[in-house]
Amino acid sequence: MMKLKSLRYLDLSFNTFNDNPIPEFFGSLKNLQYLNLSNAEFSGAIPPNLGNLSSLQYLDLKYSPSLYVENLEWLKGLVSLKHLLMREVDLSMVGSNWVRTINKLPSLTELDLSSCLLSGSIPPLSPFNLTSLAVVDLSFNGFNSKIPDWLLNISSLISLDISYSGLFGRIPLGFSDMPDLKFLNLAGNNNLTASCSQLLKGRWEKIRVLDLASNKLHGKLPASIGNMTFLTHLDLFVNNIEGAIPSSIGNLCNLIFFRISGNNLTGTLPEFIEGAENCHSRRPLPSLQYLDLSVNHLAGKLPEWIGQLKNIVQLGLDYNSLNGPIPASLGLLQNLTDLGLSGNDLNGTLPESLGQLSQLSTFDVSSNHLTGMVTETHFLKLSKLKRLHLSSNSFTLNVSSNWFPSFQLSNLDMRSCSLGPSFPSWLKSQKEVEYLDLSNASIFGSIPNWFWKVSSNLSLLNVSFNHLEGRLPSPLITKPFADVDLSSNLFEGPIPLPIVEVELLDMSNNRLSGPIPSNIGDSLPNLIFLSLYGNLIIGEIPASIGNMQSLQALDLSNNYLRGSVPSSIANCSLLKVLDLRKNNLSGNIPDFLGELRMLQTLHLSDNNFSGELPSSFRNFSSLEMLDLGNNRLKGKIPPWIGEGFKKLRILSLRSNAFYGELPSVLSNLSSIQVLDLAENLLNGSIPASFGDFKSMSQIQHINHYLFYGMYRGSYYEENLVVNMKGQPQTYTKILSLVISLDLSGNNLSGDLPREITKLLGLVVLNLSGNHITGHIPESISELKQLLSLDLSSNRLSGPVPQSLGTLSFLGYLNLSYNDLSGRIPYTDHMTTFDAASFTGNLGLCGGPLAVKCPGDEDDEEPGKGWTTPKDTGNGDSFIDKWFYLSIGLGFAAGILVPYLIMAMRKSWCVAYFDAVNEVTDRILYQWLKYRTAKQRTRGH
């Protein structure tokens, strides 16, 4: 080592030392001024004797994640150190003392401690010695700290990066007054705040890059932002900025990168380059290469002056509220490589001038309101185009059958465009396409054979929601681990398996037939999403599905599967979705399903399952949907259902043979929004605790899409049939807004509990077809969200509550076939319901029924329609006279005449009069029931 004593420069970077420690003798090289050990695969503790290198000016240990430091006291000996680079070295054990240690290096000009696992608060410094610092990088650490004030005392600071480091609090306004600051990156802290109008109106004399993305900046952009004449990069992505972009921004002649994406900007996209002709006597923003204003709330039309940005390379205006046509002047941007206009409200047609953008590689105008023809002219010079996204517009592709485009695409998304009627033949030329979405594209007929050569390169194949027909090739040809969506077409024949493993396979809603291939689980062991619902599949569920241990969503519903659920399915421990409804499956619901602890939605309805609910279901701690309706299940509803399902939103046990009383502990289901126990054999009274359902008592204002098993943009969309307005309705998109309690078609008795009216969020309440007694509570009017109320076919008595008329959302009301009495409060919203809502209540009178109430005036003239005669204080005597008269006339006209016709045959007469006798008995019984109810009402 004596020969190395005079060594001043040592660079061992980018070598492979196989996790050996840094040699101790390096600390004896006292003349060393430059030491670079970066990216050299050293590991272990950094030797403290490096602190002996008093002449060292440059120490680079970055990109050495296997190195660590217990304390930094040895740094105090590096009195000449100017550059300290320790990026990715583990400093998690040094605590917050690192700041005070660094403060003892007065010559330090560059400090890089990025990704060093630093944490906690950044302490203040006094006295402050770091007056020479020019570059500071503390990014990607885990601080929980405000920005320290001592940073503002470094007048020599040129570059400061503390991005993605857990900072909070206000961004100091003093940054704008730092005379040499050119680069400031505070992005990704999420909790830094500042008023844009204050922070950005400062001097910012030399600032070139200002990145404040993903924070909580608010307010409007100030006009003074135009004074940042050296600015090259402005990133305010994901903040709370509002207002319009000031027109003075057109003075930023040297802007290279400007991004204000992901904020809440409102107003119109201003013509902020207006007047920029006076900026150094040059055109607006002559050096501008990157402009990204995406994911804001910018409104208004795209200004024509955008076509004057001759040097623009990337232009991103995605996800705003821009409207109007796309300016034809965009075709003048000959250096443009990336154009993003997706997710706006743009309308009109696509300018043909865009076909002149010879450098364009990414073109995205998806999710707008654009219309019209897209022709070969639109792609005339786009030979470098790689990514084309035209989806979710109303384009019609009109190209010749022999068109051979000059580009080779990697991504093609033309979802919801019209490409048909036949399969687009120009795709035959696309040898490099990897992501292909032609869904809902009005394509008819069969897929040509040549396409399956193109498909061998596809990582995404989506031709769903077309009218494609014929048999699919077996095997299907795709790229390994691809996503394949062939759903909602007219494909027929047996189920084909891919030639290689895929991760998503959706062939639902076709006409595929035959059994599921018995080796499907062996061929696709890494499948994550499998949907075959809505086909003509027969046979049993193959046991090999249990080999798909990565499976998260399995939908085999609406087929003709039979047999039992294979026990091997318990091996699919990651399963979140299991939908087997609408098949012919039978036997007991297997206990082993309880081993699927990650299940979020389970549909077994509309099968032939029998037996009781497995006790293992109590293991479903993540379950949100349990649908077991329309089977042959029996037994009592187990109380444990109300104990462990904290996330359960929907419980449907309808149309089974459950009996016994309703467990009061069901009210512990704090997340339940749909409880359907209809058409069982339940008895007893409705527990008062049913008024304590937490989610039902809250009005739902926000729609939460119920998606499960999400994988790379595909997902299982929850859906359920809910009985509403007297008929079944399927809910999907707005299912989370449906709050329903359906106990109809049971043997429930007792009074209607007043506590039910505490369920303020109820949209559907159906208690029909029971034996419920008592009055309808006046507090029913508290259920302001009700759309459907069915209390029919019970034994409810008393009046119809006057307050029902205040339920302005109520679209269906059925109180028929009870013992209700008195005048119907036929005012306000109640006038929207006809007689069918009240029929079968012999004690009810008034509109919309034809029966008038006592004391009503006779509004009809004699002979102009049927009218109930007025009761003139003689009780029912006058009505009785009309009743007996009608009976006499009825016998004369309705009985004797047929008798004369049938008198010639005795057997006919005997049968006829037996039938008449039975009908007469029924009429008299109903009349006596009416009389009794009327007298009871008078008694009240």
Coordinates of N, CA and C in Angstrom, one line a residue, residues 378-546:
H378 N -56.1 11.2 -43.9 CA -55.7 11.5 -42.5 C -54.4 10.8 -42.1
F379 N -53.9 9.9 -42.8 CA -52.7 9.1 -42.5 C -51.7 9.3 -43.6
L380 N -51.8 10.2 -44.4 CA -51.0 10.3 -45.6 C -49.5 10.2 -45.4
K381 N -49.0 11.0 -44.4 CA -47.5 11.1 -44.2 C -47.1 10.5 -42.8
L382 N -48.0 9.8 -42.2 CA -47.8 9.4 -40.8 C -47.0 8.0 -40.8
S383 N -45.9 8.0 -41.4 CA -45.1 6.8 -41.6 C -44.5 6.3 -40.2
K384 N -44.4 7.3 -39.3 CA -43.7 6.9 -38.0 C -44.8 6.7 -36.9
L385 N -46.0 6.6 -37.2 CA -47.1 6.5 -36.3 C -47.0 5.1 -35.6
K386 N -47.0 5.1 -34.3 CA -46.9 3.8 -33.5 C -48.1 3.6 -32.7
R387 N -48.7 4.6 -32.1 CA -49.9 4.5 -31.2 C -51.0 5.4 -31.7
L388 N -52.1 4.7 -32.1 CA -53.3 5.4 -32.6 C -54.5 5.1 -31.8
H389 N -55.1 6.1 -31.2 CA -56.2 6.0 -30.2 C -57.3 6.9 -30.7
L390 N -58.3 6.3 -31.3 CA -59.5 7.0 -31.8 C -60.8 6.6 -31.1
S391 N -60.7 5.8 -30.1 CA -61.8 5.2 -29.5 C -62.8 6.2 -28.8
S392 N -64.0 5.6 -28.6 CA -65.1 6.4 -28.0 C -65.4 7.7 -28.6
N393 N -65.4 7.7 -29.9 CA -65.9 8.8 -30.8 C -67.0 8.2 -31.7
S394 N -67.4 8.9 -32.7 CA -68.3 8.4 -33.7 C -67.7 8.5 -35.1
F395 N -66.5 8.0 -35.2 CA -65.8 8.0 -36.4 C -66.3 6.8 -37.3
T396 N -66.2 7.0 -38.6 CA -66.4 5.9 -39.6 C -65.2 5.9 -40.4
L397 N -64.5 4.7 -40.4 CA -63.3 4.6 -41.2 C -63.7 4.2 -42.6
N398 N -63.2 5.1 -43.5 CA -63.6 4.9 -45.0 C -62.3 4.8 -45.8
V399 N -61.8 3.6 -45.9 CA -60.6 3.4 -46.7 C -60.9 2.3 -47.7
S400 N -60.1 2.3 -48.8 CA -60.3 1.3 -49.8 C -59.9 -0.1 -49.3
S401 N -60.4 -1.1 -50.0 CA -60.1 -2.5 -49.6 C -58.7 -2.9 -49.8
N402 N -58.0 -2.2 -50.6 CA -56.5 -2.5 -50.9 C -55.6 -1.5 -50.3
W403 N -56.1 -0.7 -49.3 CA -55.2 0.3 -48.6 C -54.1 -0.4 -47.9
F404 N -52.9 0.1 -48.1 CA -51.7 -0.4 -47.4 C -51.0 0.7 -46.7
P405 N -51.4 1.0 -45.4 CA -50.8 2.1 -44.7 C -49.3 2.1 -44.6
S406 N -48.7 3.3 -44.5 CA -47.2 3.3 -44.5 C -46.7 3.1 -43.1
F407 N -47.6 3.2 -42.1 CA -47.1 3.0 -40.7 C -47.2 1.5 -40.2
Q408 N -46.5 1.2 -39.2 CA -46.5 0.0 -38.5 C -46.9 0.2 -37.0
L409 N -48.1 0.0 -36.7 CA -48.6 0.4 -35.3 C -48.2 -0.7 -34.3
S410 N -48.0 -0.2 -33.1 CA -47.9 -1.1 -31.9 C -49.1 -1.1 -31.1
N411 N -49.8 0.0 -31.0 CA -51.1 0.2 -30.3 C -52.2 0.7 -31.2
L412 N -53.3 0.0 -31.3 CA -54.4 0.5 -32.1 C -55.7 0.3 -31.3
D413 N -56.3 1.4 -31.0 CA -57.5 1.5 -30.2 C -58.6 2.2 -31.0
M414 N -59.5 1.5 -31.5 CA -60.6 2.1 -32.3 C -62.0 1.6 -31.8
R415 N -62.0 1.4 -30.5 CA -63.3 1.1 -29.8 C -64.4 2.1 -30.1
S416 N -65.5 1.5 -30.4 CA -66.8 2.4 -30.7 C -66.7 3.2 -32.0
C417 N -65.7 2.9 -32.8 CA -65.7 3.5 -34.1 C -66.3 2.5 -35.1
S418 N -66.8 3.0 -36.2 CA -67.4 2.1 -37.2 C -66.4 1.7 -38.2
L419 N -66.0 0.4 -38.2 CA -65.0 -0.1 -39.0 C -65.6 -1.1 -40.1
G420 N -66.8 -1.6 -39.8 CA -67.4 -2.6 -40.7 C -67.9 -2.1 -42.0
P421 N -68.7 -3.0 -42.7 CA -69.3 -4.2 -42.1 C -68.3 -5.4 -42.0
S422 N -67.4 -5.4 -42.9 CA -66.5 -6.6 -42.9 C -65.3 -6.3 -42.0
F423 N -64.5 -7.4 -41.7 CA -63.3 -7.3 -40.9 C -62.3 -6.4 -41.7
P424 N -61.7 -5.4 -41.0 CA -60.8 -4.5 -41.8 C -59.6 -5.2 -42.4
S425 N -59.5 -5.3 -43.7 CA -58.4 -6.0 -44.4 C -57.1 -5.4 -44.2
W426 N -57.0 -4.0 -44.0 CA -55.7 -3.4 -43.9 C -54.9 -3.8 -42.7
L427 N -55.5 -4.5 -41.7 CA -54.8 -5.0 -40.6 C -53.8 -6.0 -41.0
K428 N -54.0 -6.6 -42.1 CA -53.1 -7.7 -42.6 C -51.7 -7.2 -42.7
S429 N -51.5 -5.8 -42.9 CA -50.2 -5.3 -43.1 C -49.5 -4.9 -41.8
Q430 N -50.2 -5.0 -40.7 CA -49.7 -4.6 -39.4 C -49.0 -5.7 -38.7
K431 N -47.7 -5.8 -38.9 CA -46.9 -6.9 -38.4 C -46.4 -6.7 -37.0
E432 N -46.5 -5.5 -36.5 CA -45.9 -5.2 -35.2 C -46.9 -4.8 -34.1
V433 N -48.2 -4.9 -34.4 CA -49.2 -4.5 -33.5 C -49.3 -5.4 -32.3
E434 N -49.3 -4.9 -31.1 CA -49.3 -5.6 -29.8 C -50.6 -5.4 -29.0
Y435 N -51.2 -4.3 -29.2 CA -52.4 -4.0 -28.4 C -53.5 -3.6 -29.4
L436 N -54.5 -4.4 -29.5 CA -55.6 -4.2 -30.5 C -56.9 -4.2 -29.9
D437 N -57.6 -3.1 -30.0 CA -59.0 -3.0 -29.4 C -59.9 -2.5 -30.6
L438 N -60.7 -3.4 -31.1 CA -61.7 -3.2 -32.1 C -63.1 -3.4 -31.6
S439 N -63.3 -3.3 -30.3 CA -64.6 -3.6 -29.7 C -65.7 -2.6 -30.1
N440 N -66.9 -3.1 -30.2 CA -68.1 -2.3 -30.5 C -67.8 -1.4 -31.8
A441 N -67.3 -2.1 -32.8 CA -66.9 -1.4 -34.0 C -67.8 -1.8 -35.2
S442 N -68.9 -2.4 -35.0 CA -69.9 -2.7 -36.1 C -69.3 -3.6 -37.1
I443 N -68.6 -4.6 -36.7 CA -68.0 -5.6 -37.6 C -68.8 -6.8 -37.6
F444 N -69.1 -7.2 -38.9 CA -70.0 -8.4 -39.1 C -69.2 -9.5 -39.7
G445 N -69.7 -10.7 -39.7 CA -69.1 -11.8 -40.4 C -68.1 -12.5 -39.6
S446 N -67.3 -13.3 -40.3 CA -66.3 -14.1 -39.6 C -64.9 -13.4 -39.6
I447 N -64.0 -13.9 -38.7 CA -62.7 -13.4 -38.7 C -61.8 -14.1 -39.7
P448 N -61.2 -13.4 -40.7 CA -60.4 -14.1 -41.7 C -59.3 -14.9 -41.2
N449 N -58.9 -15.9 -41.9 CA -57.8 -16.8 -41.4 C -56.5 -16.1 -41.2
W450 N -56.2 -15.1 -42.1 CA -54.9 -14.4 -42.1 C -54.7 -13.6 -40.7
F451 N -55.9 -13.3 -40.1 CA -55.7 -12.5 -38.9 C -55.0 -13.3 -37.8
W452 N -55.2 -14.6 -37.8 CA -54.6 -15.4 -36.7 C -53.1 -15.4 -36.8
K453 N -52.5 -15.0 -37.9 CA -51.1 -14.8 -38.0 C -50.7 -13.5 -37.3
V454 N -51.5 -12.5 -37.5 CA -51.3 -11.2 -36.9 C -51.4 -11.3 -35.4
S455 N -52.4 -12.1 -34.9 CA -52.7 -12.2 -33.5 C -51.5 -12.9 -32.7
S456 N -50.6 -13.5 -33.4 CA -49.5 -14.2 -32.6 C -48.6 -13.2 -31.9
N457 N -48.7 -11.9 -32.2 CA -47.9 -10.9 -31.6 C -48.7 -10.0 -30.6
L458 N -50.0 -10.4 -30.4 CA -50.9 -9.5 -29.6 C -50.8 -9.8 -28.1
S459 N -50.6 -8.8 -27.3 CA -50.7 -8.9 -25.9 C -52.1 -8.5 -25.4
L460 N -52.8 -7.8 -26.3 CA -54.2 -7.5 -26.0 C -55.0 -7.7 -27.3
L461 N -56.0 -8.5 -27.2 CA -56.9 -8.7 -28.4 C -58.4 -8.5 -27.8
N462 N -59.0 -7.5 -28.3 CA -60.4 -7.2 -27.8 C -61.2 -6.9 -29.1
V463 N -62.1 -7.8 -29.4 CA -63.0 -7.6 -30.5 C -64.5 -7.8 -30.0
S464 N -64.7 -7.5 -28.7 CA -66.0 -7.7 -28.1 C -67.0 -6.8 -28.6
F465 N -68.3 -7.1 -28.4 CA -69.4 -6.3 -28.8 C -69.5 -6.0 -30.3
N466 N -69.2 -7.0 -31.1 CA -69.4 -6.9 -32.5 C -70.5 -7.9 -32.9
H467 N -70.5 -8.3 -34.2 CA -71.4 -9.3 -34.7 C -70.6 -10.4 -35.4
L468 N -69.5 -10.7 -34.8 CA -68.6 -11.7 -35.4 C -69.2 -13.1 -35.2
E469 N -69.0 -14.0 -36.2 CA -69.7 -15.3 -36.1 C -68.7 -16.4 -36.6
G470 N -69.2 -17.6 -36.6 CA -68.4 -18.7 -37.0 C -67.7 -19.4 -35.8
R471 N -66.9 -20.4 -36.2 CA -66.1 -21.1 -35.2 C -64.8 -20.4 -34.9
L472 N -64.3 -20.4 -33.7 CA -63.0 -19.9 -33.4 C -62.0 -21.0 -33.6
P473 N -60.7 -20.6 -34.1 CA -59.7 -21.6 -34.3 C -59.3 -22.3 -33.0
S474 N -58.9 -23.5 -33.1 CA -58.4 -24.2 -31.9 C -57.1 -24.9 -32.3
P475 N -56.0 -24.4 -31.7 CA -56.0 -23.5 -30.5 C -56.0 -22.0 -31.0
L476 N -56.4 -21.1 -30.0 CA -56.3 -19.7 -30.3 C -54.9 -19.3 -30.3
I477 N -54.5 -18.4 -31.2 CA -53.1 -18.0 -31.3 C -53.0 -16.6 -30.8
T478 N -52.2 -16.4 -29.7 CA -51.9 -15.1 -29.2 C -50.4 -15.1 -28.6
K479 N -50.0 -14.0 -28.1 CA -48.7 -13.9 -27.5 C -48.9 -14.4 -26.0
P480 N -47.8 -15.0 -25.5 CA -47.9 -15.5 -24.1 C -48.3 -14.5 -23.1
F481 N -49.2 -14.9 -22.2 CA -49.7 -14.0 -21.1 C -50.5 -12.8 -21.6
A482 N -51.2 -13.0 -22.7 CA -52.0 -12.0 -23.3 C -53.4 -11.9 -22.6
D483 N -54.1 -10.8 -22.9 CA -55.5 -10.6 -22.6 C -56.4 -10.8 -23.8
V484 N -57.3 -11.7 -23.8 CA -58.1 -12.1 -24.9 C -59.6 -11.9 -24.6
D485 N -60.3 -10.9 -25.3 CA -61.7 -10.6 -25.0 C -62.4 -10.8 -26.3
L486 N -63.2 -11.9 -26.4 CA -64.0 -12.2 -27.6 C -65.5 -12.1 -27.3
S487 N -65.8 -11.5 -26.2 CA -67.2 -11.5 -25.6 C -68.2 -10.8 -26.5
S488 N -69.5 -11.1 -26.3 CA -70.6 -10.4 -26.9 C -70.5 -10.4 -28.4
N489 N -70.4 -11.6 -29.0 CA -70.4 -11.8 -30.4 C -71.4 -13.0 -30.7
L490 N -71.2 -13.6 -31.8 CA -72.1 -14.7 -32.2 C -71.2 -16.0 -32.5
F491 N -70.1 -16.1 -31.9 CA -69.2 -17.3 -32.1 C -69.9 -18.5 -31.6
E492 N -69.7 -19.6 -32.3 CA -70.3 -20.9 -31.9 C -69.3 -22.0 -32.0
G493 N -69.8 -23.2 -31.6 CA -68.9 -24.3 -31.6 C -68.3 -24.5 -30.2
P494 N -67.3 -25.5 -30.1 CA -66.7 -25.7 -28.8 C -65.8 -24.6 -28.3
I495 N -65.5 -24.7 -27.1 CA -64.6 -23.6 -26.4 C -63.1 -23.9 -26.8
P496 N -62.5 -23.0 -27.5 CA -61.1 -23.2 -27.9 C -60.2 -22.8 -26.7
L497 N -59.0 -23.4 -26.6 CA -58.0 -23.0 -25.6 C -56.9 -22.3 -26.4
P498 N -56.3 -21.3 -25.8 CA -55.1 -20.6 -26.4 C -53.9 -21.6 -26.5
I499 N -53.1 -21.3 -27.5 CA -52.0 -22.2 -27.8 C -50.9 -22.0 -26.7
V500 N -50.9 -20.8 -26.1 CA -50.0 -20.5 -25.0 C -50.8 -20.0 -23.8
E501 N -50.1 -19.8 -22.7 CA -50.8 -19.3 -21.5 C -51.3 -17.9 -21.7
V502 N -52.5 -17.6 -21.2 CA -53.0 -16.2 -21.2 C -53.4 -15.9 -19.8
E503 N -53.6 -14.6 -19.5 CA -53.9 -14.2 -18.2 C -55.4 -13.7 -18.1
L504 N -56.0 -13.4 -19.2 CA -57.4 -13.0 -19.2 C -58.0 -13.7 -20.4
L505 N -59.2 -14.4 -20.2 CA -59.9 -15.0 -21.3 C -61.4 -14.8 -21.0
D506 N -62.0 -14.0 -21.9 CA -63.4 -13.6 -21.8 C -64.1 -14.0 -23.2
M507 N -64.9 -15.1 -23.1 CA -65.6 -15.5 -24.3 C -67.1 -15.6 -23.9
S508 N -67.5 -14.7 -23.0 CA -68.9 -14.7 -22.5 C -69.9 -14.1 -23.6
N509 N -71.1 -14.5 -23.4 CA -72.2 -13.9 -24.2 C -72.0 -14.2 -25.7
N510 N -71.8 -15.5 -26.0 CA -71.7 -16.0 -27.3 C -72.6 -17.2 -27.5
R511 N -72.4 -18.1 -28.4 CA -73.2 -19.3 -28.6 C -72.3 -20.5 -28.6
L512 N -71.3 -20.4 -27.8 CA -70.4 -21.6 -27.6 C -71.1 -22.7 -26.9
S513 N -70.8 -23.9 -27.3 CA -71.5 -25.1 -26.8 C -70.5 -26.2 -26.4
G514 N -71.1 -27.2 -25.9 CA -70.2 -28.3 -25.4 C -69.7 -28.1 -24.0
P515 N -68.9 -29.0 -23.5 CA -68.4 -28.9 -22.2 C -67.2 -27.9 -22.1
I516 N -66.9 -27.5 -20.9 CA -65.6 -26.8 -20.7 C -64.5 -27.8 -20.8
P517 N -63.4 -27.5 -21.6 CA -62.4 -28.5 -21.7 C -61.9 -29.0 -20.4
S518 N -61.8 -30.3 -20.2 CA -61.4 -30.8 -18.9 C -60.0 -30.4 -18.5
N519 N -59.1 -30.1 -19.5 CA -57.7 -29.7 -19.1 C -57.5 -28.2 -19.1
I520 N -58.6 -27.4 -18.9 CA -58.4 -26.0 -19.0 C -57.5 -25.5 -17.9
G521 N -57.6 -26.1 -16.7 CA -56.7 -25.6 -15.6 C -55.3 -26.0 -15.8
D522 N -55.0 -27.1 -16.5 CA -53.7 -27.6 -16.8 C -53.0 -26.7 -17.9
S523 N -53.9 -26.3 -18.9 CA -53.3 -25.5 -20.0 C -53.1 -24.0 -19.6
L524 N -53.9 -23.5 -18.6 CA -53.9 -22.1 -18.3 C -53.7 -21.9 -16.8
P525 N -52.6 -22.5 -16.2 CA -52.5 -22.4 -14.7 C -52.3 -21.0 -14.2
N526 N -51.9 -20.1 -15.0 CA -51.7 -18.7 -14.5 C -52.8 -17.7 -14.9
L527 N -53.9 -18.3 -15.3 CA -55.1 -17.5 -15.7 C -55.6 -16.7 -14.5
I528 N -55.9 -15.4 -14.7 CA -56.3 -14.5 -13.6 C -57.8 -14.2 -13.7
F529 N -58.3 -14.1 -15.0 CA -59.7 -13.7 -15.2 C -60.3 -14.7 -16.2
L530 N -61.4 -15.4 -15.9 CA -62.0 -16.3 -16.8 C -63.5 -16.0 -16.8
S531 N -64.1 -15.7 -17.9 CA -65.6 -15.5 -18.0 C -66.1 -16.2 -19.2
L532 N -67.1 -17.1 -19.0 CA -67.7 -17.9 -20.0 C -69.2 -17.8 -19.9
Y533 N -69.7 -16.7 -19.2 CA -71.2 -16.7 -18.9 C -71.9 -16.4 -20.2
G534 N -73.2 -16.8 -20.2 CA -74.1 -16.5 -21.3 C -73.8 -17.3 -22.6
N535 N -73.5 -18.6 -22.4 CA -73.3 -19.5 -23.6 C -74.2 -20.7 -23.5
L536 N -73.9 -21.7 -24.2 CA -74.7 -22.9 -24.2 C -73.9 -24.1 -23.7
I537 N -73.1 -23.8 -22.7 CA -72.1 -24.8 -22.2 C -72.9 -25.8 -21.3
I538 N -72.5 -27.1 -21.5 CA -73.1 -28.2 -20.7 C -72.0 -28.9 -20.0
G539 N -72.4 -30.0 -19.3 CA -71.5 -30.8 -18.5 C -71.2 -30.3 -17.2
E540 N -70.1 -30.8 -16.6 CA -69.8 -30.4 -15.2 C -68.6 -29.4 -15.2
I541 N -68.4 -28.7 -14.1 CA -67.3 -27.9 -13.9 C -66.0 -28.7 -13.8
P542 N -65.0 -28.6 -14.6 CA -63.9 -29.5 -14.5 C -63.1 -29.3 -13.3
A543 N -62.6 -30.4 -12.7 CA -61.8 -30.3 -11.5 C -60.5 -29.6 -11.7
S544 N -60.0 -29.5 -13.0 CA -58.7 -28.9 -13.2 C -58.7 -27.4 -13.0
I545 N -59.9 -26.8 -12.8 CA -60.0 -25.4 -12.5 C -59.2 -25.1 -11.2
G546 N -59.2 -26.1 -10.4 CA -58.4 -25.9 -9.1 C -56.9 -25.7 -9.3

